Coordinates of C-alpha atoms in Angstrom, one line a residue:
Chain A
M272 CA -30.0 64.0 47.1
S273 CA -30.3 67.5 45.6
K274 CA -32.1 70.2 47.3
S275 CA -34.9 70.3 44.7
A276 CA -35.3 66.5 44.9
E277 CA -35.6 66.9 48.7
I278 CA -38.3 69.5 48.3
A279 CA -40.2 67.4 45.7
L280 CA -40.1 64.4 48.1
G281 CA -41.3 66.5 50.9
A282 CA -44.2 67.8 48.8
A283 CA -45.0 64.3 47.8
L284 CA -45.1 63.2 51.4
V285 CA -47.3 66.1 52.4
A286 CA -49.6 65.2 49.5
A287 CA -49.7 61.5 50.5
F288 CA -50.4 62.4 54.1
A289 CA -53.2 64.8 53.1
T290 CA -54.7 62.1 50.9
S291 CA -54.6 59.5 53.7
T292 CA -56.0 61.9 56.2
M293 CA -58.9 62.6 53.8
A294 CA -59.5 59.0 53.2
Q295 CA -59.5 58.3 56.9
S296 CA -61.9 61.2 57.7
K297 CA -64.1 60.0 54.9
K298 CA -64.1 56.6 56.5
E299 CA -64.8 57.9 59.9
S300 CA -67.8 60.0 59.0
P301 CA -70.6 57.4 58.8
R302 CA -72.5 57.2 55.6
N303 CA -76.2 57.8 55.6
Y304 CA -77.6 55.4 53.2
G305 CA -81.0 57.1 53.1
I306 CA -82.7 53.8 54.0
G307 CA -85.4 53.6 56.7
H308 CA -88.3 56.0 57.5
V309 CA -88.6 58.5 60.3
A310 CA -90.5 57.0 63.2
T311 CA -93.6 59.1 63.8
A312 CA -94.7 60.1 67.3
E313 CA -97.8 58.0 66.9
Q314 CA -95.8 54.9 65.9
M315 CA -93.5 55.4 68.9
A316 CA -96.4 55.9 71.3
G317 CA -97.8 52.4 70.8
W318 CA -94.5 50.6 71.3
D319 CA -92.6 52.9 73.7
I320 CA -93.7 50.9 76.8
D321 CA -90.4 50.6 78.8
V322 CA -90.1 52.1 82.2
R323 CA -86.8 52.8 83.8
S324 CA -85.7 52.4 87.4
D325 CA -86.0 56.2 87.9
G326 CA -89.6 56.1 86.7
Q327 CA -88.9 57.5 83.3
G328 CA -91.5 56.1 80.9
A329 CA -94.2 55.5 83.6
P330 CA -97.6 56.2 82.1
A331 CA -100.4 58.5 83.5
G332 CA -102.8 56.8 85.8
S333 CA -103.0 55.4 89.3
G334 CA -104.1 52.3 91.2
S335 CA -104.7 51.4 94.8
V336 CA -103.9 48.2 96.7
K337 CA -107.6 47.6 97.1
A338 CA -108.3 47.9 93.4
G339 CA -105.3 45.8 92.7
E340 CA -106.6 42.9 94.8
K341 CA -109.5 42.4 92.4
V342 CA -107.2 42.5 89.3
Y343 CA -104.8 40.1 91.0
M344 CA -107.5 37.6 92.0
D345 CA -109.0 37.7 88.5
K346 CA -105.9 37.6 86.4
C347 CA -102.8 36.5 88.5
A348 CA -103.8 34.3 91.4
A349 CA -104.4 31.1 89.3
C350 CA -100.7 30.9 88.6
H351 CA -99.0 33.0 91.3
G352 CA -101.2 31.9 94.2
E353 CA -103.6 34.0 96.3
F354 CA -100.8 35.3 98.4
G355 CA -98.1 35.3 95.8
E356 CA -96.9 31.9 97.0
S357 CA -97.1 30.3 93.5
A358 CA -99.2 27.5 92.2
G359 CA -97.1 24.7 90.9
R360 CA -93.9 25.8 89.2
W361 CA -95.0 29.4 88.3
P362 CA -92.9 32.1 89.7
Q363 CA -93.4 32.9 93.4
L364 CA -94.1 36.6 93.9
A365 CA -94.0 37.1 97.7
Q366 CA -92.3 36.0 100.9
G367 CA -88.7 34.8 100.8
R368 CA -87.2 37.7 102.8
G369 CA -84.0 36.7 104.6
T370 CA -83.4 33.5 102.4
L371 CA -80.8 34.8 100.0
K372 CA -77.9 33.5 102.0
S373 CA -79.4 30.2 102.6
H374 CA -79.1 27.1 100.4
D375 CA -82.7 27.5 99.3
P376 CA -82.9 31.2 98.3
V377 CA -86.4 32.3 97.4
K378 CA -86.3 35.2 94.9
T379 CA -89.4 37.3 94.9
V380 CA -90.5 40.9 94.3
G381 CA -89.9 41.6 98.0
S382 CA -86.8 39.5 98.6
Y383 CA -84.9 40.1 95.4
F384 CA -86.2 42.6 92.8
P385 CA -84.1 45.8 93.2
Y386 CA -86.4 48.3 91.6
L387 CA -90.1 49.0 91.3
S388 CA -89.6 49.3 87.6
S389 CA -88.3 45.8 87.3
V390 CA -91.7 44.6 88.3
F391 CA -93.9 47.3 86.7
D392 CA -92.1 47.2 83.3
Y393 CA -92.4 43.4 83.2
I394 CA -96.1 43.3 84.1
R395 CA -96.7 46.0 81.6
R396 CA -95.0 44.2 78.7
S397 CA -95.7 40.5 79.3
M398 CA -98.4 39.9 81.9
P399 CA -101.0 38.4 82.3
F400 CA -99.3 35.4 80.7
G401 CA -101.4 34.5 77.6
D402 CA -103.0 38.0 77.4
A403 CA -100.0 40.3 77.5
Q404 CA -100.3 44.1 77.2
S405 CA -104.0 43.9 77.9
L406 CA -104.1 45.8 81.2
G407 CA -105.1 49.5 81.3
N408 CA -102.7 51.8 83.1
D409 CA -104.9 52.1 86.2
E410 CA -105.1 48.3 86.4
L411 CA -101.3 48.1 85.9
Y412 CA -100.6 50.5 88.8
A413 CA -103.2 48.8 91.0
V414 CA -102.0 45.2 90.5
T415 CA -98.4 46.3 91.0
A416 CA -99.4 48.0 94.2
Y417 CA -101.1 44.8 95.3
V418 CA -98.0 42.7 94.6
L419 CA -96.0 45.3 96.7
Y420 CA -98.6 44.9 99.4
L421 CA -98.3 41.1 99.4
N422 CA -94.6 41.7 100.1
D423 CA -95.2 44.2 102.9
V424 CA -93.4 46.9 100.9
V425 CA -96.5 49.2 101.0
D426 CA -99.5 49.3 103.3
E427 CA -103.1 48.6 102.4
K428 CA -103.9 52.2 101.8
F429 CA -101.2 52.8 99.3
V430 CA -102.0 54.2 95.8
L431 CA -99.3 53.8 93.2
S432 CA -98.9 56.4 90.4
K433 CA -96.1 58.3 88.7
E434 CA -96.3 60.7 91.7
T435 CA -95.9 58.1 94.4
W436 CA -93.3 56.1 92.4
G437 CA -90.3 57.5 94.4
K438 CA -91.9 56.5 97.7
V439 CA -91.6 52.8 97.1
A440 CA -88.4 51.4 98.8
M441 CA -87.6 48.0 97.6
P442 CA -86.0 45.8 100.3
N443 CA -83.2 44.4 98.2
A444 CA -82.2 47.6 96.3
A445 CA -78.7 47.3 97.6
G446 CA -78.4 43.6 96.8
F447 CA -76.5 43.8 93.6
F448 CA -73.0 44.8 92.4
D449 CA -71.4 45.0 89.0
D450 CA -69.7 42.0 87.4
D451 CA -66.3 41.7 89.2
R452 CA -65.1 38.4 87.8
E453 CA -62.0 39.8 86.3
T454 CA -60.7 40.7 89.7
A455 CA -62.6 38.3 92.1
E456 CA -61.7 35.4 89.8
K457 CA -58.3 36.5 88.7
A458 CA -56.8 33.2 89.8
F459 CA -58.6 31.6 86.7
W460 CA -56.1 33.4 84.4
N461 CA -53.1 31.2 84.3
S462 CA -50.7 30.9 81.3
S463 CA -49.3 27.5 82.3
P464 CA -51.9 25.3 84.0
C465 CA -50.7 22.2 85.7
M466 CA -50.4 19.2 83.4
K467 CA -49.0 16.4 85.6
D468 CA -49.8 15.1 89.1
C469 CA -52.1 18.1 89.5
R470 CA -54.1 16.6 92.4
G471 CA -54.4 13.7 94.9
P472 CA -56.5 10.6 94.4
V473 CA -59.8 11.3 92.6
R474 CA -63.0 10.0 94.2
I475 CA -66.5 9.9 92.7
T476 CA -68.7 11.9 95.1
G477 CA -71.9 12.0 93.2
R478 CA -73.7 10.3 90.3
A479 CA -76.4 11.6 88.0
G480 CA -77.7 8.0 87.7
A481 CA -78.4 8.0 91.5
V482 CA -80.2 11.3 91.3
D483 CA -82.5 9.9 88.5
V484 CA -84.0 13.0 87.1
T485 CA -83.0 12.6 83.5
P486 CA -86.0 12.4 81.2
D487 CA -86.3 9.0 79.4
E488 CA -86.6 8.9 75.6
A489 CA -90.5 9.0 75.8
T490 CA -90.3 12.6 76.8
K491 CA -88.6 13.9 73.7
R492 CA -90.5 16.3 71.5
G493 CA -90.4 16.8 67.8
V494 CA -90.6 13.2 66.7
E495 CA -93.7 11.3 65.3
Chain B
M46 CA -70.5 -4.1 76.0
A47 CA -74.1 -4.2 77.2
D48 CA -76.8 -5.2 74.8
P49 CA -78.5 -1.9 74.1
N50 CA -81.8 -3.6 73.7
E51 CA -81.6 -5.3 77.1
T52 CA -84.0 -2.9 78.9
T53 CA -86.7 -5.2 80.3
G54 CA -87.2 -6.6 83.8
T55 CA -84.9 -4.1 85.4
T56 CA -85.1 -1.2 87.7
R57 CA -86.0 2.3 86.5
R58 CA -82.5 3.4 86.8
R59 CA -81.3 0.5 84.8
F60 CA -83.9 1.3 82.2
L61 CA -82.7 4.8 81.9
V62 CA -79.2 3.8 81.4
G63 CA -80.4 1.2 78.8
A64 CA -82.5 3.8 77.1
A65 CA -79.6 6.2 76.9
G66 CA -77.5 3.5 75.4
L67 CA -80.2 2.8 72.8
A68 CA -80.2 6.5 71.9
A69 CA -76.5 6.4 71.3
G70 CA -75.4 8.1 68.1
S71 CA -78.3 7.4 65.9
V72 CA -81.0 4.9 65.2
A73 CA -78.7 3.5 62.5
D74 CA -76.3 2.5 65.3
A75 CA -79.0 0.6 67.2
R76 CA -80.5 -1.1 64.1
A77 CA -79.6 -4.7 63.4
E78 CA -77.8 -5.1 60.1
S79 CA -79.5 -7.1 57.4
A80 CA -77.4 -9.7 55.6
K81 CA -79.3 -9.2 52.3
N82 CA -77.8 -5.7 52.0
L83 CA -74.2 -6.7 52.8
P84 CA -71.5 -8.0 50.5
P85 CA -71.5 -10.2 48.5
N86 CA -75.2 -9.4 48.1
V87 CA -76.4 -6.4 46.2
P88 CA -79.0 -4.3 48.0
D89 CA -82.3 -2.9 46.5
W90 CA -80.9 0.6 46.6
T91 CA -78.3 -0.4 44.1
R92 CA -80.7 -2.2 41.8
Q93 CA -83.6 0.3 41.5
P94 CA -83.6 4.1 41.2
G95 CA -84.8 5.9 44.2
E96 CA -87.1 9.0 44.5
G97 CA -86.6 11.6 41.9
V98 CA -85.8 15.3 42.5
G99 CA -88.5 17.7 43.7
L100 CA -90.2 15.4 46.1
R101 CA -88.2 16.9 49.0
P102 CA -88.3 20.6 48.2
Y103 CA -86.9 21.3 51.6
G104 CA -84.7 18.3 52.5
N105 CA -84.7 16.5 55.8
P106 CA -82.1 14.2 57.4
S107 CA -82.3 10.5 56.6
K108 CA -85.2 8.7 58.2
Y109 CA -82.6 6.7 60.0
E110 CA -81.5 9.9 61.9
K111 CA -84.9 10.7 63.3
D112 CA -83.7 10.6 66.9
V113 CA -81.3 13.4 66.3
V114 CA -83.6 16.0 67.9
R115 CA -83.8 18.7 70.5
R116 CA -85.1 17.3 73.8
T117 CA -86.7 18.8 76.8
V118 CA -86.7 18.3 80.6
P119 CA -90.4 18.7 81.3
W120 CA -90.1 19.1 85.1
L121 CA -87.8 22.1 84.7
T122 CA -90.5 24.7 83.8
A123 CA -94.2 25.4 84.4
T124 CA -95.1 25.5 80.7
P125 CA -93.6 24.8 77.3
E126 CA -94.2 28.4 76.1
S127 CA -91.7 29.6 78.7
S128 CA -89.1 26.8 78.6
V129 CA -86.1 25.3 76.9
S130 CA -85.1 22.5 74.6
F131 CA -81.6 21.3 74.3
T132 CA -79.2 20.8 71.4
P133 CA -78.2 17.1 70.9
L134 CA -74.5 17.9 71.2
H135 CA -73.7 14.2 71.5
Q136 CA -75.0 13.5 68.0
L137 CA -73.1 16.4 66.3
D138 CA -69.6 17.1 65.1
G139 CA -67.7 20.0 63.6
I140 CA -68.5 23.5 64.9
I141 CA -71.7 24.5 63.0
T142 CA -75.0 23.6 64.6
P143 CA -77.7 22.7 62.0
N144 CA -80.5 25.2 62.2
G145 CA -83.2 22.8 63.3
L146 CA -81.2 21.5 66.2
C147 CA -80.2 24.9 67.8
F148 CA -81.5 24.8 71.3
E149 CA -84.7 26.9 72.0
R150 CA -85.3 29.2 74.9
H151 CA -88.6 31.2 74.7
H152 CA -90.3 33.2 77.4
G153 CA -93.6 33.6 75.6
G154 CA -93.6 31.0 72.9
I155 CA -92.5 31.3 69.3
A156 CA -93.8 34.5 67.6
E157 CA -94.8 33.8 64.0
I158 CA -94.1 37.1 62.4
D159 CA -95.1 37.9 58.8
P160 CA -92.0 39.4 57.3
A161 CA -94.1 42.0 55.5
D162 CA -95.2 43.2 58.9
C163 CA -91.7 43.2 60.5
R164 CA -90.6 46.6 61.7
L165 CA -87.5 47.6 63.7
M166 CA -87.8 50.9 65.6
L167 CA -84.7 52.9 66.7
H168 CA -85.4 55.8 69.0
G169 CA -84.5 57.5 72.2
L170 CA -81.2 59.5 72.3
V171 CA -80.9 59.8 68.6
D172 CA -81.0 62.6 66.0
R173 CA -83.6 60.8 63.8
P174 CA -85.9 58.1 65.2
L175 CA -86.2 55.5 62.5
V176 CA -88.3 52.5 61.5
F177 CA -86.9 49.9 59.2
T178 CA -88.7 47.2 57.2
L179 CA -87.0 43.8 56.7
N180 CA -86.2 44.7 53.1
E181 CA -84.6 47.9 54.2
L182 CA -82.4 46.0 56.7
K183 CA -81.4 43.7 53.8
R184 CA -80.4 46.7 51.7
L185 CA -77.8 47.8 54.1
P186 CA -74.2 46.5 54.0
R187 CA -74.0 42.9 55.2
V188 CA -71.6 41.0 57.3
N189 CA -71.2 37.2 57.8
K190 CA -69.9 36.0 61.2
I191 CA -69.8 32.6 63.0
Y192 CA -70.5 32.9 66.7
F193 CA -71.5 30.6 69.6
L194 CA -74.6 31.5 71.6
E195 CA -74.8 30.0 75.1
C196 CA -77.6 30.5 77.5
A197 CA -76.3 31.8 80.8
A198 CA -78.3 29.0 82.5
N199 CA -76.4 26.3 80.5
S200 CA -75.2 23.7 83.1
G201 CA -77.3 25.6 85.7
M202 CA -78.7 22.3 87.1
E203 CA -75.2 21.0 87.8
W204 CA -74.1 23.5 90.5
R205 CA -74.7 21.3 93.5
G206 CA -73.5 18.1 91.8
A207 CA -74.1 15.8 88.9
Q208 CA -77.8 15.8 88.0
L209 CA -78.7 15.2 84.4
N210 CA -77.3 12.2 82.7
G211 CA -76.5 13.4 79.2
C212 CA -74.4 16.2 77.6
Q213 CA -77.5 17.3 75.7
Y214 CA -79.0 18.2 79.1
T215 CA -75.9 19.4 80.9
H216 CA -74.4 21.5 78.1
G217 CA -77.0 21.6 75.3
M218 CA -78.0 25.3 75.7
V219 CA -75.2 26.3 73.3
H220 CA -75.1 26.4 69.5
C221 CA -72.8 27.9 66.9
V222 CA -74.0 29.2 63.5
E223 CA -73.1 31.7 60.8
Y224 CA -75.1 34.9 60.9
T225 CA -75.8 37.3 58.1
G226 CA -77.0 40.8 58.9
V227 CA -76.1 44.4 59.3
L228 CA -73.8 45.7 62.0
L229 CA -75.8 47.4 64.8
K230 CA -73.2 50.2 64.5
V231 CA -74.4 51.0 61.0
L232 CA -78.0 51.1 62.1
L233 CA -77.2 53.4 65.0
E234 CA -75.2 55.7 62.6
Q235 CA -78.3 56.0 60.4
A236 CA -80.3 57.4 63.4
G237 CA -77.3 59.4 64.7
L238 CA -76.4 59.1 68.4
K239 CA -76.8 62.0 70.8
P240 CA -73.6 62.6 72.8
S241 CA -75.3 61.5 76.1
A242 CA -76.1 58.0 74.6
K243 CA -74.6 55.2 76.8
W244 CA -76.9 52.2 76.8
I245 CA -79.4 50.6 74.5
M246 CA -82.4 48.6 75.3
A247 CA -83.3 45.8 72.9
E248 CA -86.9 44.5 72.9
G249 CA -88.6 41.6 71.3
A250 CA -92.0 41.4 69.5
D251 CA -92.9 38.1 71.1
A252 CA -95.5 37.6 73.9
A253 CA -92.8 38.2 76.5
A254 CA -91.6 41.4 74.8
M255 CA -88.2 40.4 76.2
N256 CA -86.1 43.4 76.9
R257 CA -82.4 43.8 78.0
S258 CA -80.0 46.7 78.4
I259 CA -76.7 46.6 76.6
P260 CA -73.8 49.1 77.0
L261 CA -73.4 51.2 73.9
S262 CA -69.7 50.3 73.7
K263 CA -70.7 46.7 72.9
A264 CA -73.4 47.8 70.5
L265 CA -70.8 49.8 68.5
D266 CA -68.2 47.0 68.7
D267 CA -69.5 43.7 67.1
C268 CA -73.3 43.4 67.6
I269 CA -75.2 42.4 64.5
V270 CA -78.9 42.8 63.6
A271 CA -79.2 39.4 61.9
Y272 CA -81.8 38.0 59.6
R273 CA -80.0 34.8 58.3
M274 CA -78.4 31.8 60.0
N275 CA -76.3 29.4 58.1
G276 CA -77.4 31.0 54.8
E277 CA -81.1 30.7 55.2
M278 CA -83.5 33.1 56.9
L279 CA -83.6 32.7 60.7
R280 CA -85.8 29.9 62.0
P281 CA -88.9 31.1 63.9
E282 CA -87.5 29.5 67.0
Q283 CA -84.4 31.7 66.6
G284 CA -86.3 35.0 66.2
Y285 CA -87.4 35.1 62.6
P286 CA -87.2 37.4 60.9
V287 CA -84.7 39.6 62.9
R288 CA -82.7 39.0 66.0
L289 CA -79.9 40.7 67.8
V290 CA -76.4 39.0 67.8
V291 CA -74.3 39.9 70.8
P292 CA -71.0 37.9 70.3
G293 CA -69.6 36.2 73.4
W294 CA -72.3 37.4 75.7
E295 CA -75.1 35.5 77.4
G296 CA -77.9 34.3 75.2
N297 CA -80.6 36.2 76.9
V298 CA -79.3 39.5 75.5
W299 CA -79.5 38.2 72.0
V300 CA -83.1 39.4 71.7
K301 CA -85.1 37.4 69.2
W302 CA -88.1 38.8 67.1
L303 CA -86.3 42.1 67.6
R304 CA -88.8 45.1 67.2
R305 CA -87.2 48.0 69.0
L306 CA -83.9 49.5 70.1
K307 CA -84.1 52.4 72.4
I308 CA -81.0 54.4 73.2
G309 CA -80.6 55.9 76.7
D310 CA -78.1 57.2 79.1
Q311 CA -78.4 54.4 81.8
P312 CA -79.4 50.8 82.0
W313 CA -83.1 49.9 82.4
F314 CA -82.7 47.2 85.1
T315 CA -85.5 45.1 83.5
R316 CA -86.9 42.0 85.2
E317 CA -84.6 39.8 83.0
E318 CA -81.5 41.6 84.2
T319 CA -82.4 41.8 87.9
S320 CA -84.7 39.1 89.1
K321 CA -83.2 36.7 86.5
Y322 CA -79.7 36.6 84.9
T323 CA -78.0 37.9 88.0
D324 CA -75.7 35.6 89.9
L325 CA -76.5 35.2 93.6
L326 CA -73.4 34.5 95.7
E327 CA -73.1 33.0 99.2
S328 CA -73.0 36.5 100.7
G329 CA -76.6 37.0 99.6
K330 CA -75.5 39.7 97.2
A331 CA -75.7 39.2 93.5
R332 CA -73.5 40.1 90.5
K333 CA -75.3 42.0 87.9
F334 CA -74.6 42.5 84.2
T335 CA -72.4 39.4 84.0
F336 CA -72.6 39.5 80.2
V337 CA -69.5 37.7 79.1
M338 CA -69.5 33.9 78.8
D339 CA -66.4 32.4 80.4
A340 CA -64.3 29.9 78.5
K341 CA -65.9 26.4 78.7
S342 CA -65.6 23.0 77.1
V343 CA -67.3 19.7 77.2
I344 CA -66.6 16.2 75.7
T345 CA -69.7 15.5 73.6
S346 CA -68.7 12.0 72.8
P347 CA -68.3 9.7 74.6
S348 CA -70.9 11.0 77.0
P349 CA -73.9 9.4 78.7
Q350 CA -76.1 9.4 75.6
A351 CA -73.1 8.3 73.5
P352 CA -71.4 5.4 75.2
V353 CA -68.2 3.8 74.0
K354 CA -69.0 1.0 71.6
Q355 CA -65.6 -0.7 71.0
K356 CA -62.4 -1.4 72.8
G357 CA -59.3 -0.4 71.0
F358 CA -58.8 2.9 69.2
N359 CA -61.3 5.5 70.1
V360 CA -61.9 9.2 69.4
I361 CA -62.9 11.7 72.1
S362 CA -64.7 14.6 70.5
G363 CA -65.7 17.8 72.2
L364 CA -66.6 21.5 71.9
A365 CA -64.9 24.5 73.4
W366 CA -65.8 28.2 73.3
S367 CA -65.0 31.5 75.0
G368 CA -66.9 34.8 75.2
R369 CA -63.5 36.7 75.5
G370 CA -62.1 35.7 72.1
K371 CA -60.4 32.7 70.5
I372 CA -59.8 29.4 72.1
R373 CA -56.1 28.9 72.4
R374 CA -55.9 25.3 73.7
V375 CA -58.0 22.5 75.1
D376 CA -56.6 19.8 77.4
V377 CA -58.1 16.4 78.1
S378 CA -57.8 14.3 81.2
L379 CA -58.6 10.6 81.5
D380 CA -58.1 10.4 85.2
G381 CA -60.4 13.0 86.7
G382 CA -58.0 15.9 86.4
R383 CA -54.7 14.5 87.8
N384 CA -52.9 14.5 84.5
W385 CA -53.7 16.4 81.3
R386 CA -52.7 16.1 77.7
T387 CA -53.3 18.7 75.0
A388 CA -56.1 17.9 72.6
R389 CA -56.0 18.5 68.8
I390 CA -58.2 21.3 67.6
D391 CA -59.5 20.6 64.1
G392 CA -61.2 23.1 61.9
L393 CA -61.8 26.8 62.2
V394 CA -60.6 28.7 65.3
L395 CA -62.6 31.9 65.4
E396 CA -63.3 34.6 67.9
K397 CA -66.3 33.9 70.1
A398 CA -67.1 30.7 68.1
C399 CA -67.0 27.1 69.0
V400 CA -63.9 25.0 68.2
R401 CA -64.0 21.2 67.8
F402 CA -61.3 19.3 69.6
Y403 CA -60.3 15.6 69.4
Y404 CA -58.2 13.3 71.6
E405 CA -57.5 9.9 70.2
F406 CA -56.7 7.0 72.6
D407 CA -56.7 3.3 73.0
W408 CA -59.3 2.0 75.5
N409 CA -59.0 -1.5 77.0
G410 CA -62.1 -1.5 79.1
E411 CA -60.6 0.3 82.2
E412 CA -62.7 2.8 84.1
L413 CA -61.9 6.4 83.1
L414 CA -62.8 9.8 84.4
L415 CA -62.9 12.0 81.3
Q416 CA -62.6 15.8 81.6
S417 CA -61.8 18.7 79.2
R418 CA -60.3 22.1 80.1
A419 CA -60.5 25.1 77.7
M420 CA -58.0 28.0 77.7
D421 CA -58.7 31.2 75.7
E422 CA -56.4 33.8 74.2
T423 CA -56.7 36.0 77.3
G424 CA -55.1 33.2 79.4
Y425 CA -58.3 32.3 81.1
V426 CA -58.4 28.6 82.1
Q427 CA -61.7 26.8 82.6
P428 CA -61.9 26.1 86.3
S429 CA -62.9 22.9 88.2
K430 CA -66.4 22.9 89.6
D431 CA -64.9 23.0 93.1
A432 CA -62.8 26.1 92.3
L433 CA -65.9 27.8 90.9
R434 CA -68.0 26.9 93.9
K435 CA -65.4 28.2 96.3
I436 CA -65.9 31.7 94.9
R437 CA -69.5 31.6 93.8
G438 CA -71.2 29.1 96.1
V439 CA -74.0 27.0 94.7
N440 CA -76.8 29.5 94.2
S441 CA -75.7 31.3 91.1
I442 CA -77.8 29.2 88.7
Y443 CA -76.1 31.1 85.8
H444 CA -72.6 31.0 84.3
N445 CA -71.6 27.5 85.4
N446 CA -68.5 26.9 83.2
G447 CA -66.9 24.3 85.5
I448 CA -65.1 21.3 84.2
Q449 CA -67.4 18.4 83.4
T450 CA -66.6 14.8 84.4
W451 CA -67.8 11.7 82.6
A452 CA -67.1 8.3 84.1
I453 CA -66.6 5.5 81.6
K454 CA -67.5 2.1 82.9
P455 CA -66.0 -1.2 81.9
D456 CA -69.1 -2.0 79.8
G457 CA -68.6 1.3 77.8
E458 CA -71.5 3.1 79.4
V459 CA -70.9 6.7 80.5
E460 CA -72.2 8.5 83.5
N461 CA -72.3 12.2 84.6
V462 CA -70.4 12.2 87.9
E463 CA -69.0 14.6 90.4
V464 CA -65.5 14.1 91.6
G465 CA -63.8 15.2 94.9

């Protein structure tokens, strides 16, 4: 190859590289399609109801355990029971401490919920069932305080507000850890699982027919 | 083979088995044939024209298939508004679930949203908080992807042993459809992410206002804001008009009736990701943010609602899926897991989608213990229920991907059993 040909090739390579870099950077900077409208502060105020574990998003207002008792009896007790013990199959809200290791764990606000926000945010967005997002902020604080009281998390004089948020210590706050399946269950990764004589004699140890909880055909919905 | 109509004068248990037998396959299977329609006779439908076009502007399945429906387990929940119905897996084949048969899980009933009033808000740690109409979402670049969606509580009743006698009930909280929508990444780019953004919260417009936290890395990877399923607009039960698609992850994070995405720098720890959808182990501590659905499979037919009808050549049909990627292989055992043979996968093999597998065999009326075992492309092998329980105990509720056993009896009936 002549010197001039070499230079020409080099220049072509540089040009090609520059073009591909340009194409790539063009691809990397996302396109703004000019579609959608800026959300106004007013629009956001109506929908921005989430409250984080650190209390970010908690609204103004306050509510006492005492005030919460009335809200609870009026709007919650019919399903959740007067003491949070649950009526029928509705979620139980209180008791259950010390049961998580047993074969009948009872998961309640006191026994299981790690954060105050996990309760407060949920009541705010979806309770009372059938009339969601109807509670005023003071009612919301009050009824949450009462549920905490039912769980012996606060005393009867407690008043919940943004200011007292950090004083609530949830009993099971340390009860959770991040998904560790890829290490704790590493044995489930196996490139050549057993194909032949993999276990001893197989015995039937349980039968769904004996348990007899399967709905019969009469219970199906969506027909007729 | 038991007469499927023989259900009188017996115990309740016997009745249930008989009823399940009756439900096998379809009404067509249970109907008596009529000689006037069989050769050499010529049936009415060959002599006279049927209904013309236009009378069925939105077509339905044949009237003979009317028992192919979602079913419920009424005792499971306090109210139908916060409950579940199950996909009739035993009556389906291939990998795509028909829209009307996709299982339902609602926490506050089905929101009936007027598409004209549909709004999706994006705000939080963004440069420009935005609101999109449905038509605006449709104007953005589209993607089409087939994904499975499995509820984390699928098979949740089966941790302590065989409970529900039908694969519709044990495994029917899964479906697989093609979604059309806009990549969540594209939407986030329109708003512009602040450097501190790490998590997003998705929130529904339904009466539960369901909300879940999702790491930003997943949001930017393969999540879709979808408005169509299998070509048509989402069904109301599946979040019409807009839902979040979070491929391979537990169904609860696929927020339906999506109204808001808030970007933050830490998770929210909502009720649904703390008191629910966390996996309580025997230590009394619980795993949180167990998003990925482990590889799983189930033989859909034969199964308790789909008994074996004939001796001789038979086809075992099943579904397998993995939240970690593609299914690499499915093995089938006829003897409760002592010996395994590799099944034949037929049809598409896609990432985080269902695959259909078959195993053909001759059955001479002997008792069998059918199992299937899925492997995915990461080398994960679906574990036995015992292996799973050894690590997780029996209180997890969620993420039960253990191997299912169906016992085939000499009369062809099938029962959900536990083996040891």
